[in-house]
Amino acid sequence: MTRKLYALCGTDRTRPFSPHVWKTKLSLAHKGLDFDVAPVGFTEIPKLEQGVTKIVPLLRDGEKLVSDSFDIALYLEEAYPERPTLFGGEGGKAMARFVEGWSQMTLHPPIGRIAIMDIHDSLEPVDRAYFRQSREKRFGTSLEATAAAGRADLETFSAKLEPLRHMLKFQPFIGGDRPLFADYIVFGALQWARIVSPHRLLAAGDVVSDWFERCLDLHDGLGRSVTAA
Amino acid sequence: MTRKLYALCGTDRTRPFSPHVWKTKLSLAHKGLDFDVAPVGFTEIPKLEQGVTKIVPLLRDGEKLVSDSFDIALYLEEAYPERPTLFGGEGGKAMARFVEGWSQMTLHPPIGRIAIMDIHDSLEPVDRAYFRQSREKRFGTSLEATAAAGRADLETFSAKLEPLRHMLKFQPFIGGDRPLFADYIVFGALQWARIVSPHRLLAAGDVVSDWFERCLDLHDGLGRSVTAA
């Protein structure tokens, strides 16, 4: 296999949880490309491939190394143009950046707070120390205080999904009749929550829950290859 | 002129303010299509063109009548395919529905609250009565109580624009290098606020403000043809 995807994991190497890595797993499957997953802990990332990146996903495709889930999607679209499109044209490529902005600015912060102790507890000791130090610096407070703030996020999370509910009145995927990378962007955030947190953020009967289940079914149920926490 | 756009106005017929009508004005200009604007009050809408619609915009294009800004954009894209695209392909068409969902679920409610008395006061007496009754039913409280809630929205509005700020790190428009209908969707919301409310929702130096100014410049400064409140 010439294609290798470095994926963030805790002590259980079979449960990659990074939202960004999930975007890339689905992007590769969307293009019909095989890949091996190489699980890594937080503190191993800067040592990968001669220190080429500080973030995952990192994809090796033959001689090519690409990091960042959006850059990888752009790379795959250019390198494999004859395979199913990830963007549906130039407009879709541009608007996927807005979807990324919405997902990262609206969904990631509350999920990060809700799941912060679950993530911490899932890590190897060396990665726990790194995670505590970096996240306490980022949030300006202790992990425990961030987790306490996350309890309020549980109440308000569902309301943040209203833009998706509006869109789903018209079509089954953000990409229209079929999923595109924009779907994988939002799926990645909710898959992260599904894998790391025992809290269920999507209620049965919610159209967003139906959409998420459709995404879990895609590409032979790739998203279901890791069970919910 | 065979093309006529019915546009919502108050007593000043030169200041159409509907966010949805602004989306269509820019869509028509984007396609390079001339049109006459026919100003109407809220209570005139159901009487237009033999009662074909309850909402504006309503576009008459020769024999064709189309209402709803998104449906009009889809119609224009199909009817005038040789002119500049409003969507940039099928992916962009689908993702514009998500942008619409975000704009209408995230930006419209606070702008509606912030500007509710300004809108009311700008209307003809017959439209004021309709507006009060319909909005008090929609919000479940008096216009005055909704306006009071809008004062809190002023504090939190800027934070809602974070998805745009993320996108603007990569490109000058939601549509990429050039504006697309998705830009006009969000522009419409902020243009509505600009025209009806003396509150300035965008701060100088904010990248969203810079983007909005770029949108005001488009199509020979069409957005600037109505001054700020």
Tab-separated table of C-alpha atoms in Angstrom:
chain	number	residue	atom	x	y	z
A	1	MET	CA	0.000	0.000	0.000
A	2	THR	CA	1.533	3.316	-1.024
A	3	ARG	CA	-1.039	5.410	0.769
A	4	LYS	CA	-0.728	6.002	4.538
A	5	LEU	CA	-2.901	8.176	6.763
A	6	TYR	CA	-1.540	9.206	10.161
A	7	ALA	CA	-4.479	9.309	12.573
A	8	LEU	CA	-4.683	10.596	16.146
A	9	CYS	CA	-5.471	7.992	18.809
A	10	GLY	CA	-5.417	7.469	22.543
A	11	THR	CA	-4.410	4.273	24.325
A	12	ASP	CA	-6.885	2.323	22.180
A	13	ARG	CA	-5.200	2.437	18.773
A	14	THR	CA	-8.353	1.156	17.067
A	15	ARG	CA	-10.372	4.292	17.918
A	16	PRO	CA	-9.010	7.250	15.923
A	17	PHE	CA	-11.054	10.250	17.046
A	18	SER	CA	-9.731	13.418	15.373
A	19	PRO	CA	-12.534	15.227	13.508
A	20	HIS	CA	-10.047	16.287	10.864
A	21	VAL	CA	-8.761	12.757	10.289
A	22	TRP	CA	-12.343	11.555	9.833
A	23	LYS	CA	-12.860	14.170	7.131
A	24	THR	CA	-9.876	12.709	5.310
A	25	LYS	CA	-10.876	9.055	5.814
A	26	LEU	CA	-14.198	9.799	4.135
A	27	SER	CA	-12.518	11.897	1.441
A	28	LEU	CA	-10.231	8.996	0.527
A	29	ALA	CA	-13.135	6.533	0.520
A	30	HIS	CA	-15.187	8.977	-1.590
A	31	LYS	CA	-12.408	8.877	-4.192
A	32	GLY	CA	-12.281	5.086	-3.929
A	33	LEU	CA	-8.664	5.162	-2.742
A	34	ASP	CA	-7.242	2.487	-0.425
A	35	PHE	CA	-5.130	3.561	2.519
A	36	ASP	CA	-3.475	2.220	5.648
A	37	VAL	CA	-4.126	3.997	8.930
A	38	ALA	CA	-1.091	4.688	11.116
A	39	PRO	CA	-2.259	5.523	14.642
A	40	VAL	CA	-0.244	8.143	16.529
A	41	GLY	CA	-0.498	9.949	19.864
A	42	PHE	CA	-0.447	13.744	20.191
A	43	THR	CA	3.238	13.903	21.111
A	44	GLU	CA	4.304	11.673	18.215
A	45	ILE	CA	2.904	14.024	15.539
A	46	PRO	CA	5.880	16.434	15.353
A	47	LYS	CA	8.232	13.467	14.849
A	48	LEU	CA	6.397	12.022	11.836
A	49	GLU	CA	8.065	12.015	8.406
A	50	GLN	CA	11.081	14.096	9.455
A	51	GLY	CA	8.981	16.675	11.295
A	52	VAL	CA	6.925	17.787	8.292
A	53	THR	CA	3.827	18.684	10.297
A	54	LYS	CA	2.476	19.666	13.699
A	55	ILE	CA	-1.064	18.510	12.851
A	56	VAL	CA	-2.964	15.474	11.669
A	57	PRO	CA	-4.243	14.297	9.323
A	58	LEU	CA	-0.997	13.760	7.506
A	59	LEU	CA	-1.323	11.788	4.282
A	60	ARG	CA	1.517	10.068	2.476
A	61	ASP	CA	0.473	9.260	-1.077
A	62	GLY	CA	3.507	7.663	-2.724
A	63	GLU	CA	6.148	10.401	-2.660
A	64	LYS	CA	3.653	13.139	-1.784
A	65	LEU	CA	3.039	14.341	1.799
A	66	VAL	CA	0.028	16.559	2.544
A	67	SER	CA	-1.361	17.704	5.890
A	68	ASP	CA	-4.600	19.548	6.805
A	69	SER	CA	-7.904	17.959	5.873
A	70	PHE	CA	-8.955	20.747	3.496
A	71	ASP	CA	-5.588	20.795	1.728
A	72	ILE	CA	-5.758	17.009	1.421
A	73	ALA	CA	-9.236	17.261	-0.142
A	74	LEU	CA	-7.937	19.872	-2.615
A	75	TYR	CA	-4.962	17.629	-3.377
A	76	LEU	CA	-7.149	14.555	-3.945
A	77	GLU	CA	-9.481	16.529	-6.217
A	78	GLU	CA	-6.541	17.640	-8.334
A	79	ALA	CA	-4.618	14.364	-8.290
A	80	TYR	CA	-7.642	12.144	-8.986
A	81	PRO	CA	-9.934	14.232	-11.203
A	82	GLU	CA	-11.461	11.215	-12.929
A	83	ARG	CA	-12.857	9.893	-9.634
A	84	PRO	CA	-16.035	11.231	-7.931
A	85	THR	CA	-15.714	14.931	-7.149
A	86	LEU	CA	-15.342	16.114	-3.541
A	87	PHE	CA	-16.542	19.656	-4.294
A	88	GLY	CA	-18.922	19.654	-7.252
A	89	GLY	CA	-17.155	22.513	-9.014
A	90	GLU	CA	-15.451	25.784	-8.149
A	91	GLY	CA	-18.450	27.223	-6.285
A	92	GLY	CA	-18.620	24.176	-4.063
A	93	LYS	CA	-14.894	24.360	-3.417
A	94	ALA	CA	-15.229	27.963	-2.245
A	95	MET	CA	-18.380	27.403	-0.172
A	96	ALA	CA	-16.833	24.392	1.576
A	97	ARG	CA	-14.560	26.956	3.267
A	98	PHE	CA	-17.633	28.609	4.723
A	99	VAL	CA	-18.936	25.239	5.917
A	100	GLU	CA	-15.517	24.621	7.490
A	101	GLY	CA	-15.734	28.004	9.191
A	102	TRP	CA	-19.200	27.233	10.532
A	103	SER	CA	-18.218	23.782	11.773
A	104	GLN	CA	-14.987	24.897	13.435
A	105	MET	CA	-16.322	28.103	14.945
A	106	THR	CA	-19.775	26.857	15.968
A	107	LEU	CA	-19.565	23.109	16.632
A	108	HIS	CA	-15.955	22.427	17.607
A	109	PRO	CA	-15.766	24.721	20.665
A	110	PRO	CA	-18.773	23.225	22.497
A	111	ILE	CA	-17.830	19.653	21.546
A	112	GLY	CA	-14.301	20.344	22.754
A	113	ARG	CA	-15.636	21.544	26.111
A	114	ILE	CA	-18.202	18.754	26.471
A	115	ALA	CA	-15.655	16.030	25.733
A	116	ILE	CA	-12.482	17.504	27.181
A	117	MET	CA	-12.123	15.151	30.151
A	118	ASP	CA	-13.152	12.127	28.080
A	119	ILE	CA	-10.433	12.937	25.570
A	120	HIS	CA	-7.871	13.507	28.310
A	121	ASP	CA	-8.704	10.250	30.027
A	122	SER	CA	-8.411	8.266	26.777
A	123	LEU	CA	-4.786	9.293	26.177
A	124	GLU	CA	-1.427	7.755	27.017
A	125	PRO	CA	0.228	9.387	30.072
A	126	VAL	CA	2.730	11.369	27.983
A	127	ASP	CA	-0.083	12.672	25.782
A	128	ARG	CA	-2.257	13.520	28.796
A	129	ALA	CA	0.437	15.857	30.072
A	130	TYR	CA	0.749	17.537	26.656
A	131	PHE	CA	-3.031	17.776	26.275
A	132	ARG	CA	-3.551	19.326	29.708
A	133	GLN	CA	-0.820	21.898	29.211
A	134	SER	CA	-1.822	22.914	25.654
A	135	ARG	CA	-5.589	23.024	26.324
A	136	GLU	CA	-5.239	24.872	29.628
A	137	LYS	CA	-3.173	27.450	27.748
A	138	ARG	CA	-5.724	27.619	24.895
A	139	PHE	CA	-8.786	27.945	27.136
A	140	GLY	CA	-7.056	29.999	29.829
A	141	THR	CA	-8.381	27.768	32.589
A	142	SER	CA	-8.118	24.241	33.984
A	143	LEU	CA	-9.452	21.262	32.063
A	144	GLU	CA	-11.898	20.714	34.904
A	145	ALA	CA	-13.272	24.272	34.635
A	146	THR	CA	-13.620	23.870	30.866
A	147	ALA	CA	-15.512	20.615	31.414
A	148	ALA	CA	-17.843	22.398	33.843
A	149	ALA	CA	-18.576	25.002	31.138
A	150	GLY	CA	-19.317	22.116	28.785
A	151	ARG	CA	-22.317	21.105	30.858
A	152	ALA	CA	-24.076	24.306	29.753
A	153	ASP	CA	-23.126	23.551	26.136
A	154	LEU	CA	-25.175	20.359	26.300
A	155	GLU	CA	-28.316	22.474	26.653
A	156	THR	CA	-27.587	24.799	23.745
A	157	PHE	CA	-25.895	22.449	21.274
A	158	SER	CA	-28.987	21.345	19.377
A	159	ALA	CA	-30.010	24.920	18.538
A	160	LYS	CA	-26.675	25.451	16.784
A	161	LEU	CA	-27.708	22.890	14.169
A	162	GLU	CA	-30.567	25.006	12.758
A	163	PRO	CA	-28.719	25.877	9.530
A	164	LEU	CA	-28.474	22.151	8.778
A	165	ARG	CA	-32.176	21.639	9.498
A	166	HIS	CA	-33.064	24.402	7.044
A	167	MET	CA	-30.843	22.871	4.349
A	168	LEU	CA	-32.289	19.398	4.949
A	169	LYS	CA	-35.766	20.657	4.025
A	170	PHE	CA	-34.479	20.833	0.440
A	171	GLN	CA	-31.935	18.020	0.011
A	172	PRO	CA	-30.474	14.949	1.770
A	173	PHE	CA	-26.846	16.162	1.928
A	174	ILE	CA	-24.995	19.479	2.182
A	175	GLY	CA	-23.606	18.490	-1.220
A	176	GLY	CA	-27.140	18.082	-2.603
A	177	ASP	CA	-28.379	14.667	-3.737
A	178	ARG	CA	-25.010	13.149	-2.870
A	179	PRO	CA	-22.457	13.866	-0.138
A	180	LEU	CA	-19.478	16.079	-0.840
A	181	PHE	CA	-16.482	17.144	1.269
A	182	ALA	CA	-18.713	19.733	2.978
A	183	ASP	CA	-20.722	16.855	4.472
A	184	TYR	CA	-17.535	15.207	5.703
A	185	ILE	CA	-16.483	18.463	7.370
A	186	VAL	CA	-19.579	18.537	9.566
A	187	PHE	CA	-19.656	14.742	9.920
A	188	GLY	CA	-16.097	14.881	11.280
A	189	ALA	CA	-17.151	17.159	14.138
A	190	LEU	CA	-20.111	14.991	15.138
A	191	GLN	CA	-18.164	11.745	14.655
A	192	TRP	CA	-15.505	13.103	17.024
A	193	ALA	CA	-18.237	13.693	19.607
A	194	ARG	CA	-19.735	10.239	18.952
A	195	ILE	CA	-16.419	8.447	19.497
A	196	VAL	CA	-15.057	10.314	22.519
A	197	SER	CA	-18.124	11.317	24.544
A	198	PRO	CA	-20.895	9.247	26.109
A	199	HIS	CA	-23.187	12.280	25.755
A	200	ARG	CA	-25.543	11.922	22.780
A	201	LEU	CA	-25.642	15.291	21.038
A	202	LEU	CA	-28.210	14.298	18.382
A	203	ALA	CA	-31.731	13.283	19.351
A	204	ALA	CA	-33.631	10.482	17.622
A	205	GLY	CA	-36.116	11.937	15.158
A	206	ASP	CA	-34.028	15.041	14.482
A	207	VAL	CA	-33.422	15.454	10.741
A	208	VAL	CA	-29.764	16.148	11.580
A	209	SER	CA	-29.601	12.768	13.281
A	210	ASP	CA	-31.058	11.173	10.133
A	211	TRP	CA	-28.432	12.934	8.005
A	212	PHE	CA	-25.650	11.808	10.386
A	213	GLU	CA	-26.860	8.203	10.171
A	214	ARG	CA	-26.803	8.487	6.362
A	215	CYS	CA	-23.193	9.668	6.622
A	216	LEU	CA	-22.320	6.757	8.938
A	217	ASP	CA	-23.671	4.408	6.245
A	218	LEU	CA	-21.502	5.861	3.462
A	219	HIS	CA	-18.623	3.935	1.880
A	220	ASP	CA	-19.621	0.560	3.333
A	221	GLY	CA	-20.308	2.023	6.756
A	222	LEU	CA	-16.787	3.392	7.228
A	223	GLY	CA	-17.967	5.735	10.003
A	224	ARG	CA	-19.423	2.792	11.926
A	225	SER	CA	-16.034	1.007	11.951
A	226	VAL	CA	-15.508	2.714	15.319
A	227	THR	CA	-18.363	2.267	17.795
A	228	ALA	CA	-19.950	5.095	19.762
A	229	ALA	CA	-18.480	5.810	23.191
B	1	MET	CA	-38.753	46.710	-19.986
B	2	THR	CA	-40.163	43.206	-19.720
B	3	ARG	CA	-38.575	42.517	-16.368
B	4	LYS	CA	-40.217	43.773	-13.167
B	5	LEU	CA	-39.154	43.161	-9.574
B	6	TYR	CA	-41.703	43.772	-6.821
B	7	ALA	CA	-39.808	45.110	-3.805
B	8	LEU	CA	-40.980	45.745	-0.246
B	9	CYS	CA	-40.951	49.377	0.908
B	10	GLY	CA	-42.230	51.619	3.636
B	11	THR	CA	-43.502	55.169	3.165
B	12	ASP	CA	-40.269	56.061	1.373
B	13	ARG	CA	-40.675	54.150	-1.896
B	14	THR	CA	-37.004	54.738	-2.771
B	15	ARG	CA	-35.710	52.626	0.115
B	16	PRO	CA	-36.565	48.954	-0.528
B	17	PHE	CA	-35.330	47.071	2.529
B	18	SER	CA	-36.272	43.390	2.259
B	19	PRO	CA	-33.170	41.170	2.588
B	20	HIS	CA	-34.661	38.735	0.110
B	21	VAL	CA	-35.340	41.419	-2.494
B	22	TRP	CA	-31.725	42.590	-2.185
B	23	LYS	CA	-30.552	39.058	-2.934
B	24	THR	CA	-32.562	39.174	-6.147
B	25	LYS	CA	-31.463	42.683	-7.147
B	26	LEU	CA	-27.848	41.547	-6.976
B	27	SER	CA	-28.684	38.263	-8.722
B	28	LEU	CA	-30.227	40.145	-11.645
B	29	ALA	CA	-27.285	42.558	-11.810
B	30	HIS	CA	-24.861	39.605	-11.632
B	31	LYS	CA	-26.537	38.170	-14.727
B	32	GLY	CA	-26.406	41.591	-16.392
B	33	LEU	CA	-30.198	41.758	-16.661
B	34	ASP	CA	-32.095	45.057	-16.570
B	35	PHE	CA	-35.189	45.360	-14.433
B	36	ASP	CA	-37.699	47.868	-13.139
B	37	VAL	CA	-38.384	47.969	-9.419
B	38	ALA	CA	-42.041	48.128	-8.373
B	39	PRO	CA	-42.250	49.214	-4.731
B	40	VAL	CA	-45.032	47.656	-2.668
B	41	GLY	CA	-46.126	47.704	0.968
B	42	PHE	CA	-46.635	44.545	3.057
B	43	THR	CA	-50.411	44.518	2.572
B	44	GLU	CA	-50.184	44.961	-1.202
B	45	ILE	CA	-48.170	41.756	-1.721
B	46	PRO	CA	-51.103	39.292	-1.730
B	47	LYS	CA	-52.855	41.405	-4.382
B	48	LEU	CA	-49.956	41.403	-6.865
B	49	GLU	CA	-50.291	39.593	-10.206
B	50	GLN	CA	-53.687	38.027	-9.412
B	51	GLY	CA	-52.588	36.858	-5.973
B	52	VAL	CA	-49.752	34.626	-7.141
B	53	THR	CA	-47.622	35.075	-4.007
B	54	LYS	CA	-47.658	35.985	-0.314
B	55	ILE	CA	-43.946	36.918	-0.331
B	56	VAL	CA	-41.485	39.176	-2.092
B	57	PRO	CA	-39.357	39.182	-4.102
B	58	LEU	CA	-41.713	38.487	-6.955
B	59	LEU	CA	-40.109	38.673	-10.378
B	60	ARG	CA	-41.981	39.037	-13.635
B	61	ASP	CA	-39.689	38.134	-16.526
B	62	GLY	CA	-41.789	38.434	-19.654
B	63	GLU	CA	-44.541	35.839	-19.227
B	64	LYS	CA	-42.775	34.109	-16.340
B	65	LEU	CA	-43.551	34.855	-12.668
B	66	VAL	CA	-41.203	33.555	-9.949
B	67	SER	CA	-41.176	34.298	-6.218
B	68	ASP	CA	-38.652	33.453	-3.470
B	69	SER	CA	-35.084	34.684	-3.837
B	70	PHE	CA	-33.545	31.213	-4.042
B	71	ASP	CA	-36.071	30.007	-6.606
B	72	ILE	CA	-35.446	33.169	-8.619
B	73	ALA	CA	-31.685	32.525	-8.553
B	74	LEU	CA	-32.280	28.948	-9.732
B	75	TYR	CA	-34.591	30.246	-12.464
B	76	LEU	CA	-32.074	32.851	-13.637
B	77	GLU	CA	-29.280	30.269	-13.705
B	78	GLU	CA	-31.389	27.998	-15.899
B	79	ALA	CA	-32.894	30.697	-18.110
B	80	TYR	CA	-29.623	32.582	-18.685
B	81	PRO	CA	-26.908	29.892	-18.657
B	82	GLU	CA	-24.606	31.822	-20.969
B	83	ARG	CA	-24.314	34.695	-18.470
B	84	PRO	CA	-22.080	34.642	-15.347
B	85	THR	CA	-22.979	31.775	-13.054
B	86	LEU	CA	-24.697	32.449	-9.718
B	87	PHE	CA	-23.651	29.121	-8.194
B	88	GLY	CA	-20.392	27.907	-9.746
B	89	GLY	CA	-21.696	24.423	-10.392
B	90	GLU	CA	-23.884	21.808	-8.721
B	91	GLY	CA	-21.869	21.729	-5.488
B	92	GLY	CA	-22.198	25.476	-5.103
B	93	LYS	CA	-25.933	25.278	-5.789
B	94	ALA	CA	-26.346	22.736	-2.997
B	95	MET	CA	-24.079	24.513	-0.502
B	96	ALA	CA	-25.855	27.831	-1.088
B	97	ARG	CA	-28.813	26.195	0.714
B	98	PHE	CA	-26.593	25.751	3.750
B	99	VAL	CA	-25.480	29.380	3.557
B	100	GLU	CA	-29.161	30.365	3.322
B	101	GLY	CA	-29.877	28.250	6.389
B	102	TRP	CA	-27.042	29.887	8.315
B	103	SER	CA	-28.068	33.404	7.300
B	104	GLN	CA	-31.754	32.927	8.044
B	105	MET	CA	-31.338	30.979	11.273
B	106	THR	CA	-28.363	32.882	12.697
B	107	LEU	CA	-28.437	36.451	11.357
B	108	HIS	CA	-32.092	37.177	10.553
B	109	PRO	CA	-33.532	36.624	14.052
B	110	PRO	CA	-31.232	39.095	15.849
B	111	ILE	CA	-31.457	41.670	13.040
B	112	GLY	CA	-35.239	41.312	13.111
B	113	ARG	CA	-35.267	42.004	16.844
B	114	ILE	CA	-32.742	44.848	16.693
B	115	ALA	CA	-34.600	46.630	13.892
B	116	ILE	CA	-38.201	45.748	14.656
B	117	MET	CA	-39.357	49.201	15.789
B	118	ASP	CA	-37.393	50.950	13.038
B	119	ILE	CA	-39.126	48.781	10.458
B	120	HIS	CA	-42.522	49.363	12.034
B	121	ASP	CA	-42.041	53.122	12.145
B	122	SER	CA	-41.001	53.240	8.474
B	123	LEU	CA	-44.257	51.715	7.225
B	124	GLU	CA	-47.540	53.141	5.968
B	125	PRO	CA	-50.293	53.040	8.641
B	126	VAL	CA	-52.097	50.090	7.040
B	127	ASP	CA	-48.811	48.143	6.895
B	128	ARG	CA	-47.935	49.073	10.480
B	129	ALA	CA	-51.106	47.398	11.696
B	130	TYR	CA	-50.356	44.267	9.653
B	131	PHE	CA	-46.725	44.221	10.787
B	132	ARG	CA	-47.585	44.568	14.469
B	133	GLN	CA	-50.192	41.836	14.352
B	134	SER	CA	-48.114	39.335	12.329
B	135	ARG	CA	-44.860	39.902	14.247
B	136	GLU	CA	-46.490	39.858	17.664
B	137	LYS	CA	-47.998	36.506	16.679
B	138	ARG	CA	-44.653	35.221	15.349
B	139	PHE	CA	-42.606	36.289	18.382
B	140	GLY	CA	-45.347	35.633	20.929
B	141	THR	CA	-44.874	39.037	22.533
B	142	SER	CA	-45.274	42.765	21.867
B	143	LEU	CA	-43.085	44.568	19.344
B	144	GLU	CA	-41.740	46.630	22.228
B	145	ALA	CA	-40.706	43.531	24.204
B	146	THR	CA	-39.018	42.091	21.101
B	147	ALA	CA	-37.141	45.358	20.625
B	148	ALA	CA	-35.980	45.197	24.246
B	149	ALA	CA	-34.596	41.697	23.600
B	150	GLY	CA	-32.822	43.134	20.561
B	151	ARG	CA	-30.651	45.307	22.792
B	152	ALA	CA	-28.928	42.142	24.063
B	153	ASP	CA	-28.477	40.975	20.463
B	154	LEU	CA	-26.329	44.021	19.760
B	155	GLU	CA	-23.715	42.634	22.170
B	156	THR	CA	-23.604	39.141	20.684
B	157	PHE	CA	-24.096	39.841	16.976
B	158	SER	CA	-20.444	40.190	15.999
B	159	ALA	CA	-19.544	36.753	17.404
B	160	LYS	CA	-22.086	35.152	15.091
B	161	LEU	CA	-19.967	36.207	12.105
B	162	GLU	CA	-17.009	33.965	12.998
B	163	PRO	CA	-17.693	31.469	10.175
B	164	LEU	CA	-17.309	34.340	7.681
B	165	ARG	CA	-14.067	35.473	9.319
B	166	HIS	CA	-12.633	31.981	8.988
B	167	MET	CA	-13.617	31.798	5.302
B	168	LEU	CA	-12.168	35.254	4.612
B	169	LYS	CA	-8.710	34.034	5.677
B	170	PHE	CA	-8.687	32.042	2.435
B	171	GLN	CA	-10.645	34.040	-0.144
B	172	PRO	CA	-12.330	37.432	-0.722
B	173	PHE	CA	-15.882	36.107	-1.281
B	174	ILE	CA	-18.000	33.167	-0.118
B	175	GLY	CA	-18.020	32.256	-3.822
B	176	GLY	CA	-14.207	32.283	-3.906
B	177	ASP	CA	-12.328	34.822	-6.022
B	178	ARG	CA	-15.644	36.249	-7.236
B	179	PRO	CA	-19.028	36.707	-5.567
B	180	LEU	CA	-21.780	34.161	-6.095
B	181	PHE	CA	-25.408	33.977	-4.949
B	182	ALA	CA	-24.150	32.742	-1.554
B	183	ASP	CA	-22.541	36.153	-1.031
B	184	TYR	CA	-25.787	37.889	-1.948
B	185	ILE	CA	-27.653	35.748	0.596
B	186	VAL	CA	-25.537	37.047	3.474
B	187	PHE	CA	-25.238	40.516	1.960
B	188	GLY	CA	-29.042	40.722	1.881
B	189	ALA	CA	-29.256	40.211	5.638
B	190	LEU	CA	-26.658	42.862	6.425
B	191	GLN	CA	-27.994	45.286	3.806
B	192	TRP	CA	-31.436	44.997	5.431
B	193	ALA	CA	-29.839	45.971	8.756
B	194	ARG	CA	-27.892	48.804	7.085
B	195	ILE	CA	-31.006	50.315	5.498
B	196	VAL	CA	-33.495	50.031	8.351
B	197	SER	CA	-31.453	50.410	11.529
B	198	PRO	CA	-29.219	53.221	12.773
B	199	HIS	CA	-27.226	50.618	14.735
B	200	ARG	CA	-23.958	49.713	13.006
B	201	LEU	CA	-23.586	45.957	13.254
B	202	LEU	CA	-20.180	45.778	11.552
B	203	ALA	CA	-17.127	47.457	13.065
B	204	ALA	CA	-14.498	49.231	10.993
B	205	GLY	CA	-11.448	47.012	10.562
B	206	ASP	CA	-13.458	43.791	10.790
B	207	VAL	CA	-12.747	41.580	7.761
B	208	VAL	CA	-16.521	41.039	7.502
B	209	SER	CA	-16.948	44.790	7.182
B	210	ASP	CA	-14.346	44.794	4.398
B	211	TRP	CA	-16.222	41.994	2.609
B	212	PHE	CA	-19.522	43.866	3.014
B	213	GLU	CA	-17.984	47.011	1.518
B	214	ARG	CA	-16.747	44.937	-1.424
B	215	CYS	CA	-20.310	43.697	-1.900
B	216	LEU	CA	-21.669	47.265	-1.758
B	217	ASP	CA	-19.245	48.136	-4.566
B	218	LEU	CA	-20.432	45.328	-6.866
B	219	HIS	CA	-22.375	45.974	-10.056
B	220	ASP	CA	-21.654	49.716	-10.170
B	221	GLY	CA	-22.346	50.160	-6.476
B	222	LEU	CA	-25.917	48.852	-6.668
B	223	GLY	CA	-26.011	48.257	-2.906
B	224	ARG	CA	-25.040	51.878	-2.264
B	225	SER	CA	-28.038	53.145	-4.275
B	226	VAL	CA	-29.865	53.220	-0.935
B	227	THR	CA	-28.035	55.061	1.839
B	228	ALA	CA	-27.494	53.702	5.342
B	229	ALA	CA	-30.152	54.582	7.919
